[in-house]
Amino acid sequence: MRPIRITMTAFGPYAGTEVVDFTAALDAGIFGIYGETGAGKTTIFDSISFALFGQSSGAERSAEDMVCHHAHATDITKVELVFDLGNERYVVQRVPKQQRAALRGQGTTTEPHQACLFRATGMSLDEIAGDNLGEVLAEKQVNKVDPEIEALLGYNAAQFRQIVLLPQGDFRKILTAPSDERSPILKRLFDVQLYERFADRIKRDAADIYRQISDERVRRDTHLGALSEEQLADELRSMGEEVSVLETAVKAETDALVQCQKVLSAGEGLAEKFEARGAAETEKATLDAASEAVEETRSRLKKARAAQTVLVAESAMRTAGEEAGAAQTRHATAKESLASAQSALSVAQEALNRTEQQKDSRDAAHARVLELQRFEQTLGQSRTLLEDLEAAKSTTKAAAEKQAVAERNRTDADQTLATLRSLQKQQPTHVRALQEAGNAFTTVEREVEALGRFEVAKSKCNARVADVERQQAEHEKWRAHLEVCKTALERAEHDLTEIQALHVARTLLPGEPCPACGSLDHPNPAIGDPERRGRHDQFEQATRDLRAAERDEVQAKTRLTAAKSSLAEHQTELEAFEPPVRDRKSLDLVLAEALDRKTALEADTRFVDLEDKIATAEVSTQEAVSNYERARQVLSEARDAETRAQTSYDTLLRDVPENWRQGDVLATALSDAVTARSELVAAHERAVNGEKAAAVALSAAEQGAASAVVEIERTAEALSKTQAEFTQRLAVVGLDEAGFQVARADVAQCDSLQEQIDSFNERAAANKAHLERLAKEIGDQDPPDIETLIASRDAAQSKLETSQQTQTRLKRDQEAKLETQRKVEAHSARITELEAEYGPVGGLADLVNGNNDRKVRLPDFAIASMFDEVLVAANQRLGPMTGGRYQLLRPEDTVGGRQKRGLDIAVFDANTEKSRPTKTLSGGEGFQASLALALGLSDVVQQNSGGIKLDAIFIDEGFGTLDEDTLNTALETLYELTNDKRSVGLISHTEQVKSMITEGFDIEVTPSGSHIHTRRSAV
């Protein structure tokens, strides 16, 4: 990967847009990136790493940390990288997640993380600009862009940090750090997370299997209790034998119980026969005692049957007597009826004469009814015409209402059309007002934006004024401190001179020359205590304090100058703005009023589609006029139909008096007339019928009287005859009339008396047969002892139940233990299966987690293996840099009789042919070793990544500790890298490196953010 151009906007310390064109620098082979600490040198590589992978070059800072705090709230942090891969050229753009000013209103909104990848093969840098970035490969979605870039490069962000940006400081730590501190550094460099995850995974898997084994053992032991599997099997065998013995005993006891039950059943049967014989003998005594009552019943039955033969004669005699009495009664009644019929005929004839005299009234009533019925028929015919008339009136009313609605619609349509045409005349005025309101709002909005920019500039200017005042105070403080240090130095120098004079005075001898001035005369030698010590140390300290104070005063003065320069820039920037005419509060009110005016005009929908509305209204008006004309014509026709219906109705009712037309008057009069006629006719008919009925009744009464005389004679003769037959029948059956009456009461009970006699005879016969059968069945047997038999049966049953309960309990216990045995066997099988599974997994877990002969975990082993590769590659660089003197190695330690190599590093010195710790290397030698390690790591990662070709690498810091010769050697090594067409970028702030590597970039720090300048010598 060869970076061609990186463009940063509001990224890190760079507030504006900074463009770094690497073309010339990469062509030079080695170039430098120079600037103060914190200027943003490493940020350039952060931008490259972020553009490619969405991460910083050190992975310590998140994407959100890349947002520039110097930038304006509306500026969007963005990075664009143009890079080449072989003959292909690509462009990647990336925007981190950030908060930005809302486009509408106040406040902020979240800008999401976005990335885009383009193929720009064949395009020059000048052509790659704006929206012309090439063919889109992946756009917007980070989860699509990131895999595409990793597939193109062949390495990820962690590998990029290992092979492209070499962390010189980390490798210096590797050389000097203790072993326990070296391991985390190597883990960060080598990325052994895969091995860590594998070791943890296999450890978790082994622990999970072991836990399952332990759980299965606990479950198995829980089922076994205090027993072993062998003891459980022995108990089951013993239980089986007991169950077999019990089954034999239960069978024998069951047979014994069956036999006892048979004996008991036979005894109970014999006892029941003895009880039956006693009951039958008791019943025989009862039957013997009832025999006399039965004989009396037989006598009653005989007399009753004799009386039954006389009942017919008695009934005939009684009937003849009743008929003779009835004939006498009918004769008396016939005489009374004859007299009554004669009287009724006389009354009926008088009533008939009266009705004959009312014939004229009946005829008048009939004529009245006929006249009213004719009127009623005419009214009936008029109802149809009346309905037609009412329908015509309804039609006329509906037509009149429709005409009124049509007239209102016509009026409304005319008004609507007039209103729309009035709006049409007002529309130009509304359009002008809307345009003016929009222009006024835009003008005020621009003034608000200008005020915002002015306020930001003024705020920055005020901040710089405060900074100048702070730096001014700081400078005054350091200048006062400088004066204090100067005074302290003068006092220390005076004290030092004084003590030196005392030492000289002590050596003066009369006549001897003074060692200081050579004079032989010593008129006033110095006096005092020459033993005061520390004067020279105080003088040295005062000198150092003065130099430090001078340096601090210069730095404070520089900061003050920079602050004043920044203030001047911001004042110039502020002066470039036209001072606002109105303040924020006034502008907000004006803006709100303009917005309300504009919104109100925009909300006025009356002028929307006005022409269409007018056209629609014109059509509606024409339709309303047509509808009104049609409604008026319909109303005229309805009124004509109503007139015709009224004429027909009036013509039909011309002969009907007016008073008969209203309501139910005619119906009531007709009903009264019919009623009056009916009453007259009915009265005449009743009189005629009454006279006829009275004549018929008289004739019948006369016939009834004659028949009653004949009937009396006949019934008297029949009564005499039936009395003679009754007396004769009593004599035949041997009963007198009193005996007949007694026996007559039992006639109805003959069947009941016969049933009593038959029942007695049957019971006596059944009792006799039952006694004979029982006597034969019992024979000479004695009554059985049932209690003894029951006791024997209960004893046999109790013994059987006890054995069965024991058998059931034993079988239940046996089944429970068999179930326990099955569960135990299942758990044991599962334990065997898990132990077989745990064998290789547990062994592997022990192996990769340090439970091995070397006591080394897999990640540490992987680190050591990769570290050995890095050391081999590093020695290929270190040997030439040190003239073949030094080689790096990992020393072996003897632990418990075994050779073990940890992560310590030693250096083999060919001059002494001995190994020694790396901390004994000088600063320059240490830099050479750390640089060799960094280059070695880069070489190894390239080889392990499929031989990726790197077109550029960058080395961060570390050159400030080298002397000129060592620096030349290090640079020669780096120049050798350029022979493989690989460019090397150095990050440094030392003047020595700047003077030797002139190609590259300078970073300038300003209060408003850093700026990148291409070094002139590289142009």
PDB file of N, CA, C and O in Angstrom, residues 702-724:
ATOM      1  N   GLU A 702    -151.385 -30.434  24.060  1.00  0.00           N
ATOM      2  CA  GLU A 702    -152.601 -31.246  24.024  1.00  0.00           C
ATOM      3  C   GLU A 702    -152.244 -32.709  23.788  1.00  0.00           C
ATOM      4  O   GLU A 702    -152.788 -33.607  24.440  1.00  0.00           O
ATOM      5  N   GLN A 703    -151.286 -32.974  22.862  1.00  0.00           N
ATOM      6  CA  GLN A 703    -150.870 -34.364  22.605  1.00  0.00           C
ATOM      7  C   GLN A 703    -150.174 -34.947  23.832  1.00  0.00           C
ATOM      8  O   GLN A 703    -150.337 -36.134  24.170  1.00  0.00           O
ATOM      9  N   GLY A 704    -149.354 -34.160  24.519  1.00  0.00           N
ATOM     10  CA  GLY A 704    -148.631 -34.641  25.706  1.00  0.00           C
ATOM     11  C   GLY A 704    -149.596 -35.055  26.823  1.00  0.00           C
ATOM     12  O   GLY A 704    -149.349 -36.032  27.527  1.00  0.00           O
ATOM     13  N   ALA A 705    -150.680 -34.311  27.005  1.00  0.00           N
ATOM     14  CA  ALA A 705    -151.638 -34.646  28.085  1.00  0.00           C
ATOM     15  C   ALA A 705    -152.285 -35.990  27.808  1.00  0.00           C
ATOM     16  O   ALA A 705    -152.462 -36.824  28.706  1.00  0.00           O
ATOM     17  N   ALA A 706    -152.654 -36.262  26.512  1.00  0.00           N
ATOM     18  CA  ALA A 706    -153.280 -37.540  26.167  1.00  0.00           C
ATOM     19  C   ALA A 706    -152.294 -38.691  26.354  1.00  0.00           C
ATOM     20  O   ALA A 706    -152.636 -39.748  26.876  1.00  0.00           O
ATOM     21  N   SER A 707    -151.061 -38.504  25.947  1.00  0.00           N
ATOM     22  CA  SER A 707    -150.043 -39.560  26.084  1.00  0.00           C
ATOM     23  C   SER A 707    -149.760 -39.853  27.546  1.00  0.00           C
ATOM     24  O   SER A 707    -149.481 -41.006  27.910  1.00  0.00           O
ATOM     25  N   ALA A 708    -149.810 -38.868  28.445  1.00  0.00           N
ATOM     26  CA  ALA A 708    -149.507 -39.082  29.866  1.00  0.00           C
ATOM     27  C   ALA A 708    -150.537 -40.007  30.497  1.00  0.00           C
ATOM     28  O   ALA A 708    -150.223 -40.852  31.341  1.00  0.00           O
ATOM     29  N   VAL A 709    -151.809 -39.947  30.085  1.00  0.00           N
ATOM     30  CA  VAL A 709    -152.855 -40.812  30.642  1.00  0.00           C
ATOM     31  C   VAL A 709    -152.563 -42.264  30.244  1.00  0.00           C
ATOM     32  O   VAL A 709    -152.646 -43.181  31.055  1.00  0.00           O
ATOM     33  N   VAL A 710    -152.205 -42.486  28.976  1.00  0.00           N
ATOM     34  CA  VAL A 710    -151.904 -43.825  28.483  1.00  0.00           C
ATOM     35  C   VAL A 710    -150.708 -44.402  29.221  1.00  0.00           C
ATOM     36  O   VAL A 710    -150.663 -45.575  29.586  1.00  0.00           O
ATOM     37  N   GLU A 711    -149.637 -43.598  29.496  1.00  0.00           N
ATOM     38  CA  GLU A 711    -148.394 -44.053  30.115  1.00  0.00           C
ATOM     39  C   GLU A 711    -148.641 -44.458  31.564  1.00  0.00           C
ATOM     40  O   GLU A 711    -148.062 -45.426  32.050  1.00  0.00           O
ATOM     41  N   ILE A 712    -149.563 -43.786  32.247  1.00  0.00           N
ATOM     42  CA  ILE A 712    -149.845 -44.166  33.647  1.00  0.00           C
ATOM     43  C   ILE A 712    -150.412 -45.589  33.704  1.00  0.00           C
ATOM     44  O   ILE A 712    -150.047 -46.407  34.541  1.00  0.00           O
ATOM     45  N   GLU A 713    -151.291 -45.892  32.810  1.00  0.00           N
ATOM     46  CA  GLU A 713    -151.928 -47.229  32.813  1.00  0.00           C
ATOM     47  C   GLU A 713    -150.873 -48.302  32.516  1.00  0.00           C
ATOM     48  O   GLU A 713    -150.862 -49.365  33.146  1.00  0.00           O
ATOM     49  N   ARG A 714    -149.980 -48.030  31.549  1.00  0.00           N
ATOM     50  CA  ARG A 714    -148.965 -49.042  31.155  1.00  0.00           C
ATOM     51  C   ARG A 714    -147.972 -49.307  32.272  1.00  0.00           C
ATOM     52  O   ARG A 714    -147.671 -50.469  32.580  1.00  0.00           O
ATOM     53  N   THR A 715    -147.438 -48.304  32.942  1.00  0.00           N
ATOM     54  CA  THR A 715    -146.428 -48.490  33.977  1.00  0.00           C
ATOM     55  C   THR A 715    -146.995 -49.173  35.223  1.00  0.00           C
ATOM     56  O   THR A 715    -146.284 -49.910  35.917  1.00  0.00           O
ATOM     57  N   ALA A 716    -148.248 -48.960  35.527  1.00  0.00           N
ATOM     58  CA  ALA A 716    -148.866 -49.615  36.701  1.00  0.00           C
ATOM     59  C   ALA A 716    -148.923 -51.115  36.467  1.00  0.00           C
ATOM     60  O   ALA A 716    -148.651 -51.932  37.358  1.00  0.00           O
ATOM     61  N   GLU A 717    -149.281 -51.537  35.271  1.00  0.00           N
ATOM     62  CA  GLU A 717    -149.334 -52.972  34.932  1.00  0.00           C
ATOM     63  C   GLU A 717    -147.953 -53.607  34.994  1.00  0.00           C
ATOM     64  O   GLU A 717    -147.792 -54.713  35.518  1.00  0.00           O
ATOM     65  N   ALA A 718    -146.893 -52.913  34.497  1.00  0.00           N
ATOM     66  CA  ALA A 718    -145.528 -53.461  34.488  1.00  0.00           C
ATOM     67  C   ALA A 718    -145.001 -53.595  35.910  1.00  0.00           C
ATOM     68  O   ALA A 718    -144.301 -54.558  36.228  1.00  0.00           O
ATOM     69  N   LEU A 719    -145.293 -52.678  36.796  1.00  0.00           N
ATOM     70  CA  LEU A 719    -144.826 -52.760  38.184  1.00  0.00           C
ATOM     71  C   LEU A 719    -145.393 -53.982  38.875  1.00  0.00           C
ATOM     72  O   LEU A 719    -144.694 -54.707  39.618  1.00  0.00           O
ATOM     73  N   SER A 720    -146.655 -54.293  38.674  1.00  0.00           N
ATOM     74  CA  SER A 720    -147.271 -55.429  39.332  1.00  0.00           C
ATOM     75  C   SER A 720    -146.616 -56.730  38.865  1.00  0.00           C
ATOM     76  O   SER A 720    -146.348 -57.634  39.652  1.00  0.00           O
ATOM     77  N   LYS A 721    -146.314 -56.795  37.597  1.00  0.00           N
ATOM     78  CA  LYS A 721    -145.714 -58.006  37.049  1.00  0.00           C
ATOM     79  C   LYS A 721    -144.313 -58.246  37.604  1.00  0.00           C
ATOM     80  O   LYS A 721    -143.952 -59.354  37.983  1.00  0.00           O
ATOM     81  N   THR A 722    -143.412 -57.196  37.685  1.00  0.00           N
ATOM     82  CA  THR A 722    -142.025 -57.362  38.170  1.00  0.00           C
ATOM     83  C   THR A 722    -141.976 -57.678  39.646  1.00  0.00           C
ATOM     84  O   THR A 722    -141.070 -58.371  40.118  1.00  0.00           O
ATOM     85  N   GLN A 723    -142.956 -57.233  40.453  1.00  0.00           N
ATOM     86  CA  GLN A 723    -142.982 -57.561  41.883  1.00  0.00           C
ATOM     87  C   GLN A 723    -143.225 -59.064  42.070  1.00  0.00           C
ATOM     88  O   GLN A 723    -142.633 -59.699  42.958  1.00  0.00           O
ATOM     89  N   ALA A 724    -144.104 -59.671  41.254  1.00  0.00           N
ATOM     90  CA  ALA A 724    -144.399 -61.096  41.365  1.00  0.00           C
ATOM     91  C   ALA A 724    -143.162 -61.922  41.002  1.00  0.00           C
ATOM     92  O   ALA A 724    -142.829 -62.903  41.656  1.00  0.00           O
TER      93      ALA A 724
END
